[in-house]
Amino acid sequence: MSKCEIMKENQIKVEQKKLDSLSETTKKESKILFGVVMKFILLYMVLLMFDVLLDGLVAIFDLAIELVHILIEIMELLLEEGLEKFFHTKHHQSEMIIINVALIITFIIFYYSIKALPHLIVVMEKQLIRRLRANWQSSLLHWQSYSMKLKLKLIVAYLLGIFGLTLLLG
């Protein structure tokens, strides 16, 4: 093989590597744009089906409340039966004992919840600020790493998505 052939082969390999890296970046860019489009489509679906989704959430919440109510009734019945058997109380006396104990436990839980609320608010606020700061820095680093072409595409995609939302809501 001559030097000329070896140089041509090396040049072909270098160009192939450039094409491979270029195709990888276009794949990444298309994934990013696809993610933005999917977010807007999901947002459109939520807005168009808001009443159906709200009815479904209310139905699930109602079912959960009913299940909790049934569990409370079962526990109350078991406690009543246990009190009547072990302490030989009447039905009314067992109900009054259960109600008084439940009220005392509820007041204790309420008291300590109110007492711990300021600390919980401070902790949750610090966590929220920390997560928002990390998310902001991550988004900024991602934005800075994008090419100018991708930035323009993202700006156009967001503008079209927001324009579609205003048409949908307006």
Short mmCIF file of C-alpha atoms in Angstrom, two decimals:
data_model
loop_
_atom_site.label_atom_id
_atom_site.label_comp_id
_atom_site.label_asym_id
_atom_site.label_seq_id
_atom_site.Cartn_x
_atom_site.Cartn_y
_atom_site.Cartn_z
CA MET A 1 0.00 0.00 0.00
CA SER A 2 1.20 3.39 -0.84
CA LYS A 3 1.19 6.39 1.43
CA CYS A 4 -1.56 7.94 -0.65
CA GLU A 5 -3.89 4.99 -0.07
CA ILE A 6 -3.17 4.93 3.67
CA MET A 7 -3.89 8.66 3.91
CA LYS A 8 -7.16 8.22 2.00
CA GLU A 9 -8.21 5.39 4.33
CA ASN A 10 -7.38 7.50 7.39
CA GLN A 11 -9.28 10.42 5.93
CA ILE A 12 -12.30 8.18 5.26
CA LYS A 13 -12.18 6.87 8.88
CA VAL A 14 -12.03 10.44 10.24
CA GLU A 15 -14.99 11.49 8.09
CA GLN A 16 -16.92 8.39 9.19
CA LYS A 17 -16.28 9.26 12.84
CA LYS A 18 -17.49 12.81 12.20
CA LEU A 19 -20.66 11.48 10.56
CA ASP A 20 -21.24 9.10 13.48
CA SER A 21 -20.85 11.87 16.06
CA LEU A 22 -23.08 14.13 13.96
CA SER A 23 -25.79 11.48 13.79
CA GLU A 24 -25.55 10.97 17.57
CA THR A 25 -26.06 14.68 18.20
CA THR A 26 -29.03 14.80 15.82
CA LYS A 27 -30.52 11.80 17.65
CA LYS A 28 -30.07 13.60 20.98
CA GLU A 29 -31.59 16.78 19.57
CA SER A 30 -34.58 14.90 18.16
CA LYS A 31 -35.11 13.18 21.53
CA ILE A 32 -35.08 16.54 23.30
CA LEU A 33 -37.54 18.05 20.83
CA PHE A 34 -39.73 14.96 21.02
CA GLY A 35 -39.80 15.30 24.83
CA VAL A 36 -40.93 18.93 24.58
CA VAL A 37 -43.64 18.05 22.07
CA MET A 38 -44.86 15.17 24.24
CA LYS A 39 -45.07 17.47 27.27
CA PHE A 40 -47.30 19.88 25.36
CA ILE A 41 -49.45 17.04 24.01
CA LEU A 42 -49.88 15.71 27.55
CA LEU A 43 -50.78 19.19 28.75
CA TYR A 44 -53.35 19.53 25.95
CA MET A 45 -54.86 16.17 26.87
CA VAL A 46 -55.13 17.15 30.54
CA LEU A 47 -56.78 20.44 29.66
CA LEU A 48 -59.20 18.84 27.21
CA MET A 49 -60.13 16.03 29.60
CA PHE A 50 -60.04 18.08 32.80
CA ASP A 51 -63.63 17.38 33.83
CA VAL A 52 -63.27 13.64 33.20
CA LEU A 53 -60.00 13.50 35.13
CA LEU A 54 -61.48 15.53 37.97
CA ASP A 55 -64.51 13.22 38.17
CA GLY A 56 -62.19 10.20 38.24
CA LEU A 57 -60.06 11.69 41.02
CA VAL A 58 -63.18 12.54 43.05
CA ALA A 59 -64.46 8.98 42.57
CA ILE A 60 -61.12 7.52 43.74
CA PHE A 61 -61.10 9.87 46.74
CA ASP A 62 -64.68 8.90 47.59
CA LEU A 63 -63.80 5.20 47.35
CA ALA A 64 -60.80 5.71 49.65
CA ILE A 65 -62.96 7.52 52.21
CA GLU A 66 -65.54 4.72 52.09
CA LEU A 67 -62.85 2.07 52.61
CA VAL A 68 -61.42 3.97 55.58
CA HIS A 69 -64.94 4.33 56.99
CA ILE A 70 -65.53 0.57 56.67
CA LEU A 71 -62.21 -0.15 58.41
CA ILE A 72 -63.12 2.25 61.24
CA GLU A 73 -66.51 0.57 61.63
CA ILE A 74 -64.87 -2.88 61.80
CA MET A 75 -62.37 -1.69 64.41
CA GLU A 76 -65.15 -0.05 66.41
CA LEU A 77 -67.25 -3.22 66.34
CA LEU A 78 -64.29 -5.35 67.43
CA LEU A 79 -63.46 -2.95 70.25
CA GLU A 80 -67.07 -2.84 71.41
CA GLU A 81 -67.31 -6.62 71.48
CA GLY A 82 -63.98 -6.85 73.31
CA LEU A 83 -64.99 -4.29 75.93
CA GLU A 84 -68.35 -5.97 76.49
CA LYS A 85 -66.75 -9.38 76.97
CA PHE A 86 -63.72 -8.43 79.08
CA PHE A 87 -65.18 -5.67 81.25
CA HIS A 88 -68.82 -6.80 81.21
CA THR A 89 -70.09 -3.41 80.08
CA LYS A 90 -73.30 -2.61 78.27
CA HIS A 91 -73.42 -1.55 74.63
CA HIS A 92 -73.91 2.16 75.44
CA GLN A 93 -71.06 2.15 77.97
CA SER A 94 -68.70 0.52 75.43
CA GLU A 95 -69.59 3.13 72.82
CA MET A 96 -68.94 5.97 75.27
CA ILE A 97 -65.54 4.53 76.26
CA ILE A 98 -64.53 4.17 72.60
CA ILE A 99 -65.69 7.69 71.73
CA ASN A 100 -63.86 9.24 74.69
CA VAL A 101 -60.62 7.36 73.95
CA ALA A 102 -60.87 8.29 70.24
CA LEU A 103 -61.42 11.96 71.12
CA ILE A 104 -58.46 11.99 73.52
CA ILE A 105 -56.19 10.36 70.91
CA THR A 106 -57.43 12.81 68.25
CA PHE A 107 -56.74 15.82 70.47
CA ILE A 108 -53.24 14.55 71.32
CA ILE A 109 -52.40 13.98 67.64
CA PHE A 110 -53.84 17.39 66.74
CA TYR A 111 -51.83 19.11 69.50
CA TYR A 112 -48.52 17.57 68.48
CA SER A 113 -49.25 18.17 64.79
CA ILE A 114 -49.85 21.88 65.43
CA LYS A 115 -46.75 22.01 67.62
CA ALA A 116 -44.59 20.38 64.91
CA LEU A 117 -46.08 22.38 62.02
CA PRO A 118 -43.59 25.33 62.08
CA HIS A 119 -40.64 22.94 62.02
CA LEU A 120 -42.20 20.92 59.17
CA ILE A 121 -42.85 24.08 57.18
CA VAL A 122 -39.23 25.22 57.56
CA VAL A 123 -37.88 21.79 56.56
CA MET A 124 -40.20 21.54 53.57
CA GLU A 125 -39.33 25.08 52.48
CA LYS A 126 -35.58 24.33 52.63
CA GLN A 127 -36.05 21.12 50.63
CA LEU A 128 -38.18 22.92 48.05
CA ILE A 129 -35.62 25.70 47.65
CA ARG A 130 -32.79 23.17 47.38
CA ARG A 131 -34.62 21.16 44.72
CA LEU A 132 -35.62 24.26 42.77
CA ARG A 133 -32.04 25.52 42.84
CA ALA A 134 -30.71 22.15 41.65
CA ASN A 135 -33.34 21.98 38.92
CA TRP A 136 -32.55 25.52 37.82
CA GLN A 137 -28.81 24.82 37.67
CA SER A 138 -29.37 21.57 35.80
CA SER A 139 -31.65 23.28 33.28
CA LEU A 140 -29.15 26.10 32.84
CA LEU A 141 -26.27 23.68 32.23
CA HIS A 142 -28.36 21.75 29.73
CA TRP A 143 -29.36 24.95 27.95
CA GLN A 144 -25.74 26.11 27.74
CA SER A 145 -24.66 22.76 26.29
CA TYR A 146 -27.22 22.93 23.45
CA SER A 147 -26.20 24.11 20.01
CA MET A 148 -27.62 27.35 18.63
CA LYS A 149 -29.69 25.38 16.12
CA LEU A 150 -31.28 23.30 18.89
CA LYS A 151 -31.90 26.40 21.00
CA LEU A 152 -33.79 28.00 18.11
CA LYS A 153 -35.80 24.83 17.55
CA LEU A 154 -36.69 24.66 21.25
CA ILE A 155 -37.72 28.32 21.30
CA VAL A 156 -39.96 27.77 18.28
CA ALA A 157 -41.42 24.58 19.82
CA TYR A 158 -42.20 26.37 23.10
CA LEU A 159 -43.69 29.37 21.29
CA LEU A 160 -45.92 27.10 19.18
CA GLY A 161 -46.93 25.12 22.27
CA ILE A 162 -47.79 28.24 24.26
CA PHE A 163 -49.65 29.67 21.26
CA GLY A 164 -51.66 26.44 21.03
CA LEU A 165 -52.44 26.62 24.75
CA THR A 166 -53.70 30.18 24.43
CA LEU A 167 -55.90 29.17 21.51
CA LEU A 168 -57.19 26.20 23.51
CA LEU A 169 -57.91 28.25 26.62
CA GLY A 170 -59.10 31.38 24.82
#
